[in-house]
Amino acid sequence: GNTTAATGKGFAIGSAALTALALLAAYVEEVRVGFDRWVEKPAIAEQVELSDDMSNAKAYVVSRGVLAVRSGDADSHPQAFLIFPASSSAQNTPEALRPLYDRENVGKSLTLDIDKLVADSKVIPNQLATIPDYVRYYNVTIMNPKVLVGMFLGVMLAFVFCAMTMKAVGRAANKMVEEVRRQFRDIPGIMDGSGTPDYAACVAISTTAAQKEMVLPALLGIVVPVLVGLVLGVGGVMGMLAGGLTSGFAVAIFMANAGGAWDNAKKYIEAGAHGGKGTDAHKATVVGDTVGDPFKDTSGPSLNILIKLMSMVSVVFAGLIVQYALNF
């Protein structure tokens, strides 16, 4: 059979995966910019005393683990610092946190040395932070419930998007069938060639359906990343992007290959194999091709756009998510 279309779709989907990975790295850079914008308004934060050698500087605790330091006059731009423990393992835990890891202290009321804890913490300037630093700061691991929920949402997003596009094809096809039946019924001479069908009506149905039916799937790719970011934070968004990329890539390849296989199976039988046209095998392949066409021509290629769209939206709204995401 003809595999040119399937090959082209495969290259297109593969390029989308590489683009999404690049946008995921760009998202981390936008998070850095979001921190810089966040610390520009330290009036709502708590001021912290600094050492004598930094008497001209002012520090503000903007949020948990975020410190803004403004050196010089009030017009100078503040610098963001990320604060988190220097080690997360029990063996290398600062002395102030060791009681939390002792079994005999479980359930007891403990008093921690906060000064010692601050001294043992690691402070990294925002401009020098790397991707592993942000991953550690936001605890982007599968043990983090926010990241795990984000991954599940990203996986489900691809399947919900495919379901919406497949249903859209079904609704448009039903409208087209009704219009064709109406023309056969109302316009005499179509069957014998003496009458002219109303082609414009069929084109209008396809054009209208192509635009209206994609409104909700497009909103799904725009709204979900923003909502996930505001509720689950940066970690949730990174989990959603990872889940959406992996599931979207796999489902897109599956749909392109399955749809192409169903289409070529019908052509193979129509060429004379297994009895040719009119047989039960041919009827079965016609049914398969009915599902295969939207698989390889609608939902599969559209996942390419979904992967890029949710990545771009996440990058654009990264600063908003850094500042206004819920902390729980």
Coordinates of C-alpha atoms in Angstrom, one line a residue:
G1 CA 0.0 0.0 0.0
N2 CA 0.9 3.7 -0.1
T3 CA 2.9 4.5 3.1
T4 CA 3.9 8.0 2.1
A5 CA 1.3 9.8 4.2
A6 CA 2.1 7.6 7.3
T7 CA 5.8 8.2 6.9
G8 CA 5.2 12.0 6.7
K9 CA 3.1 11.9 9.8
G10 CA 5.8 9.9 11.6
F11 CA 8.4 12.6 10.9
A12 CA 6.0 15.3 11.9
I13 CA 5.2 13.7 15.2
G14 CA 8.9 13.0 15.9
S15 CA 9.7 16.6 15.3
A16 CA 7.0 17.6 17.8
A17 CA 8.6 15.5 20.5
L18 CA 11.9 17.1 20.0
T19 CA 10.3 20.6 20.0
A20 CA 8.4 19.7 23.2
L21 CA 11.7 18.7 24.9
A22 CA 13.3 22.0 23.9
L23 CA 10.2 23.9 25.2
L24 CA 10.5 21.9 28.5
A25 CA 14.0 23.3 28.9
A26 CA 12.8 26.7 28.0
Y27 CA 10.1 26.4 30.7
V28 CA 12.8 26.2 33.3
E29 CA 14.4 29.4 32.0
E30 CA 11.0 31.1 32.2
V31 CA 10.7 29.9 35.8
R32 CA 14.0 31.8 36.4
V33 CA 12.6 34.9 34.9
G34 CA 9.4 34.4 37.0
F35 CA 11.5 34.5 40.2
D36 CA 13.2 37.7 39.1
R37 CA 9.8 39.3 38.5
W38 CA 8.5 38.0 41.8
V39 CA 11.1 39.6 44.0
E40 CA 10.5 43.0 42.4
K41 CA 7.7 43.6 45.0
P42 CA 9.2 42.9 48.4
A43 CA 6.8 45.2 50.2
I44 CA 4.5 42.3 51.0
A45 CA 7.3 40.2 52.5
E46 CA 9.1 40.0 55.8
Q47 CA 12.4 41.8 56.2
V48 CA 15.4 39.9 57.4
E49 CA 18.4 41.3 59.3
L50 CA 21.8 40.8 57.5
S51 CA 25.3 40.8 58.8
D52 CA 27.3 44.0 59.5
D53 CA 29.4 43.7 56.2
M54 CA 26.1 43.9 54.3
S55 CA 24.6 46.8 56.2
N56 CA 23.8 48.6 52.9
A57 CA 21.7 45.7 51.7
K58 CA 18.2 44.7 52.6
A59 CA 16.8 41.1 52.4
Y60 CA 13.2 40.1 52.3
V61 CA 11.6 36.6 52.7
V62 CA 9.3 36.6 49.7
S63 CA 8.0 33.1 50.3
R64 CA 9.0 29.8 51.7
G65 CA 12.5 29.1 50.3
V66 CA 12.7 32.4 48.4
L67 CA 14.9 35.3 49.5
A68 CA 15.1 38.7 47.8
V69 CA 18.3 40.8 48.5
R70 CA 18.4 44.5 47.4
S71 CA 21.8 46.1 47.6
G72 CA 22.2 49.9 47.4
D73 CA 19.4 52.3 47.1
A74 CA 15.7 51.6 46.7
D75 CA 15.8 51.9 42.9
S76 CA 18.2 49.0 42.5
H77 CA 16.9 45.7 41.2
P78 CA 16.6 43.0 43.8
Q79 CA 18.3 39.6 43.3
A80 CA 16.4 36.4 44.0
F81 CA 18.0 33.5 46.0
L82 CA 16.8 30.0 46.4
I83 CA 17.1 28.4 49.9
F84 CA 16.8 24.7 50.6
P85 CA 18.6 22.2 52.8
A86 CA 22.1 21.3 51.7
S87 CA 21.3 17.6 51.9
S88 CA 18.0 15.7 51.8
S89 CA 19.4 12.3 53.2
A90 CA 19.2 11.3 56.8
Q91 CA 22.9 10.4 56.9
N92 CA 24.0 13.9 55.9
T93 CA 21.2 15.9 57.5
P94 CA 22.2 19.1 59.4
E95 CA 22.3 18.7 63.2
A96 CA 19.2 20.8 63.6
L97 CA 17.1 18.3 61.6
R98 CA 18.6 15.1 63.0
P99 CA 15.9 14.7 65.8
L100 CA 13.3 14.3 63.1
Y101 CA 15.0 11.2 61.8
D102 CA 15.4 9.5 65.1
R103 CA 12.8 6.7 65.7
E104 CA 12.7 7.3 69.5
N105 CA 11.5 10.9 68.9
V106 CA 8.5 10.0 66.8
G107 CA 5.4 11.7 68.2
K108 CA 7.4 13.8 70.6
S109 CA 7.4 17.6 70.7
L110 CA 10.8 18.7 69.4
T111 CA 12.6 22.1 69.6
L112 CA 14.9 22.7 66.5
D113 CA 17.8 25.0 66.3
I114 CA 16.6 27.3 63.6
D115 CA 19.8 29.4 63.5
K116 CA 21.8 26.2 62.9
L117 CA 19.3 25.1 60.3
V118 CA 19.7 28.4 58.4
A119 CA 23.5 28.1 58.6
D120 CA 23.4 24.6 57.1
S121 CA 21.1 25.6 54.3
K122 CA 22.3 26.0 50.8
V123 CA 21.7 29.4 49.2
I124 CA 21.9 29.7 45.4
P125 CA 21.5 32.9 43.4
N126 CA 18.6 32.6 40.9
Q127 CA 20.8 33.7 38.0
L128 CA 23.3 30.9 38.7
A129 CA 20.7 28.2 39.4
T130 CA 20.7 25.2 37.0
I131 CA 18.0 22.8 35.9
P132 CA 18.9 20.3 38.6
D133 CA 18.7 23.1 41.2
Y134 CA 15.1 24.0 40.1
V135 CA 14.2 20.3 40.0
R136 CA 15.4 19.9 43.5
Y137 CA 13.8 23.2 44.7
Y138 CA 10.4 22.1 43.5
N139 CA 11.0 18.4 44.4
V140 CA 10.3 17.2 40.9
T141 CA 10.2 13.5 41.6
I142 CA 7.6 10.8 41.3
M143 CA 7.4 10.7 45.1
N144 CA 6.0 14.3 45.0
P145 CA 2.1 14.0 44.8
K146 CA 1.9 17.2 42.8
V147 CA 4.3 15.9 40.1
L148 CA 2.5 12.5 40.1
V149 CA -0.9 14.1 39.7
G150 CA 0.5 16.3 37.0
M151 CA 1.8 13.3 35.1
F152 CA -1.6 11.5 35.3
L153 CA -3.3 14.7 34.0
G154 CA -0.9 15.0 31.1
V155 CA -1.5 11.4 30.1
M156 CA -5.3 11.8 30.3
L157 CA -5.1 15.0 28.4
A158 CA -3.9 13.2 25.3
F159 CA -6.7 10.7 25.4
V160 CA -9.4 13.2 26.2
F161 CA -8.2 15.3 23.3
C162 CA -8.3 12.3 20.9
A163 CA -11.9 11.5 22.1
M164 CA -13.0 15.0 21.5
T165 CA -11.6 15.1 17.9
M166 CA -12.9 11.7 17.1
K167 CA -16.4 12.7 18.2
A168 CA -16.1 15.9 16.2
V169 CA -15.4 13.9 13.0
G170 CA -18.5 11.7 13.7
R171 CA -20.7 14.7 14.2
A172 CA -19.4 16.4 11.0
A173 CA -19.9 13.1 9.0
N174 CA -23.5 12.8 10.2
K175 CA -24.3 16.3 9.1
M176 CA -22.7 15.6 5.7
V177 CA -24.7 12.4 5.3
E178 CA -27.9 14.2 6.1
E179 CA -27.1 16.9 3.6
V180 CA -26.4 14.3 0.9
R181 CA -29.6 12.5 1.6
R182 CA -31.5 15.8 1.4
Q183 CA -30.0 16.7 -2.0
F184 CA -30.8 13.2 -3.4
R185 CA -34.4 13.7 -2.1
D186 CA -34.9 17.4 -3.1
I187 CA -32.8 17.8 -6.3
P188 CA -34.0 15.7 -9.2
G189 CA -31.6 14.3 -11.7
I190 CA -28.6 13.8 -9.5
M191 CA -28.4 10.1 -10.0
D192 CA -28.7 10.2 -13.8
G193 CA -26.4 13.3 -14.2
S194 CA -29.1 15.7 -15.4
G195 CA -29.1 17.7 -12.2
T196 CA -26.3 19.6 -10.4
P197 CA -25.7 18.9 -6.7
D198 CA -25.3 21.8 -4.3
Y199 CA -21.6 21.5 -3.7
A200 CA -21.4 24.7 -1.7
A201 CA -23.6 23.3 1.0
C202 CA -21.3 20.4 1.6
V203 CA -18.2 22.6 1.6
A204 CA -19.9 24.9 4.1
I205 CA -20.7 22.0 6.4
S206 CA -17.0 20.8 6.4
T207 CA -15.6 24.3 6.9
T208 CA -18.0 25.2 9.7
A209 CA -17.3 21.9 11.5
A210 CA -13.6 22.2 11.1
Q211 CA -13.6 25.5 12.9
K212 CA -16.3 25.1 15.5
E213 CA -15.5 21.6 16.6
M214 CA -11.9 22.5 17.4
V215 CA -12.8 25.2 19.8
L216 CA -13.1 23.0 22.9
P217 CA -10.0 20.8 22.1
A218 CA -8.0 24.0 21.6
L219 CA -9.3 25.4 24.9
L220 CA -8.3 22.1 26.5
G221 CA -4.7 22.6 25.5
I222 CA -4.7 26.2 26.7
V223 CA -6.7 26.1 29.9
V224 CA -5.4 22.9 31.5
P225 CA -1.7 23.9 31.7
V226 CA -2.7 27.1 33.4
L227 CA -5.0 25.5 35.9
V228 CA -2.5 22.7 36.7
G229 CA 0.1 25.4 37.3
L230 CA -2.0 27.5 39.6
V231 CA -3.2 24.5 41.6
L232 CA -0.1 22.2 41.6
G233 CA 2.7 24.7 40.9
V234 CA 5.8 24.3 38.8
G235 CA 6.3 20.7 39.8
G236 CA 2.8 19.8 38.6
V237 CA 3.3 21.6 35.3
M238 CA 6.6 19.7 34.7
G239 CA 4.9 16.4 35.5
M240 CA 2.0 17.3 33.1
L241 CA 4.4 18.1 30.3
A242 CA 6.3 14.9 30.8
G243 CA 3.1 12.8 30.9
G244 CA 1.6 14.6 28.0
L245 CA 4.7 14.3 25.9
T246 CA 5.2 10.6 26.5
S247 CA 1.6 9.6 26.1
G248 CA 0.9 12.0 23.3
F249 CA 3.9 10.8 21.3
A250 CA 3.0 7.1 21.8
V251 CA -0.7 7.6 21.0
A252 CA 0.1 9.7 17.9
I253 CA 2.4 7.0 16.5
F254 CA -0.2 4.3 17.3
M255 CA -2.9 6.2 15.6
A256 CA -0.9 7.0 12.5
N257 CA 0.3 3.4 12.1
A258 CA -3.1 1.8 12.9
G259 CA -5.0 4.2 10.7
G260 CA -2.6 3.6 7.8
A261 CA -2.8 -0.2 8.3
W262 CA -6.6 -0.1 8.2
D263 CA -6.6 2.0 5.1
N264 CA -4.1 -0.1 3.2
A265 CA -5.9 -3.3 4.3
K266 CA -9.0 -2.1 2.4
K267 CA -6.9 -1.2 -0.7
Y268 CA -5.2 -4.6 -0.5
I269 CA -8.5 -6.4 -0.6
E270 CA -9.9 -4.1 -3.3
A271 CA -6.9 -5.1 -5.4
G272 CA -8.2 -8.7 -5.5
A273 CA -6.8 -10.3 -2.3
H274 CA -9.2 -12.5 -0.2
G275 CA -11.9 -12.5 -2.8
G276 CA -11.8 -8.8 -3.6
K277 CA -14.8 -6.4 -3.4
G278 CA -18.2 -7.5 -2.1
T279 CA -16.9 -10.1 0.2
D280 CA -17.2 -10.2 4.0
A281 CA -13.5 -9.4 4.3
H282 CA -14.0 -6.3 2.2
K283 CA -16.9 -5.2 4.3
A284 CA -14.8 -5.6 7.5
T285 CA -12.0 -3.5 6.0
V286 CA -14.5 -0.8 5.0
V287 CA -15.6 -0.6 8.7
G288 CA -12.0 -0.5 9.8
D289 CA -11.1 2.2 7.3
T290 CA -14.1 4.3 8.7
V291 CA -12.3 4.4 12.0
G292 CA -8.8 4.5 10.5
D293 CA -9.3 7.6 8.5
P294 CA -9.9 9.9 11.6
F295 CA -7.2 8.0 13.4
K296 CA -4.5 8.9 10.8
D297 CA -5.9 12.1 9.4
T298 CA -7.5 13.8 12.5
S299 CA -6.6 12.7 16.0
G300 CA -3.0 11.5 15.3
P301 CA -1.7 14.6 13.6
S302 CA -3.6 16.9 16.0
L303 CA -1.6 15.4 18.9
N304 CA 1.4 17.1 17.3
I305 CA -0.3 20.4 17.8
L306 CA -1.5 19.6 21.4
I307 CA 2.0 18.7 22.5
K308 CA 3.5 22.0 21.2
L309 CA 0.5 24.0 22.4
M310 CA 0.5 23.0 26.0
S311 CA 4.3 23.4 26.1
M312 CA 4.1 26.9 24.7
V313 CA 1.3 27.9 27.1
S314 CA 3.3 26.6 30.0
V315 CA 6.3 28.6 29.0
V316 CA 4.2 31.8 28.5
F317 CA 2.5 31.5 31.9
A318 CA 5.5 30.3 33.8
G319 CA 6.0 33.7 35.6
L320 CA 2.3 33.7 36.7
I321 CA 2.6 30.2 38.0
V322 CA 5.8 30.9 40.0
Q323 CA 4.2 33.8 41.8
Y324 CA 0.5 32.8 42.2
A325 CA 0.6 29.0 42.5
L326 CA -1.0 27.6 45.6
N327 CA 1.3 26.4 48.4
F328 CA 0.1 23.4 50.2

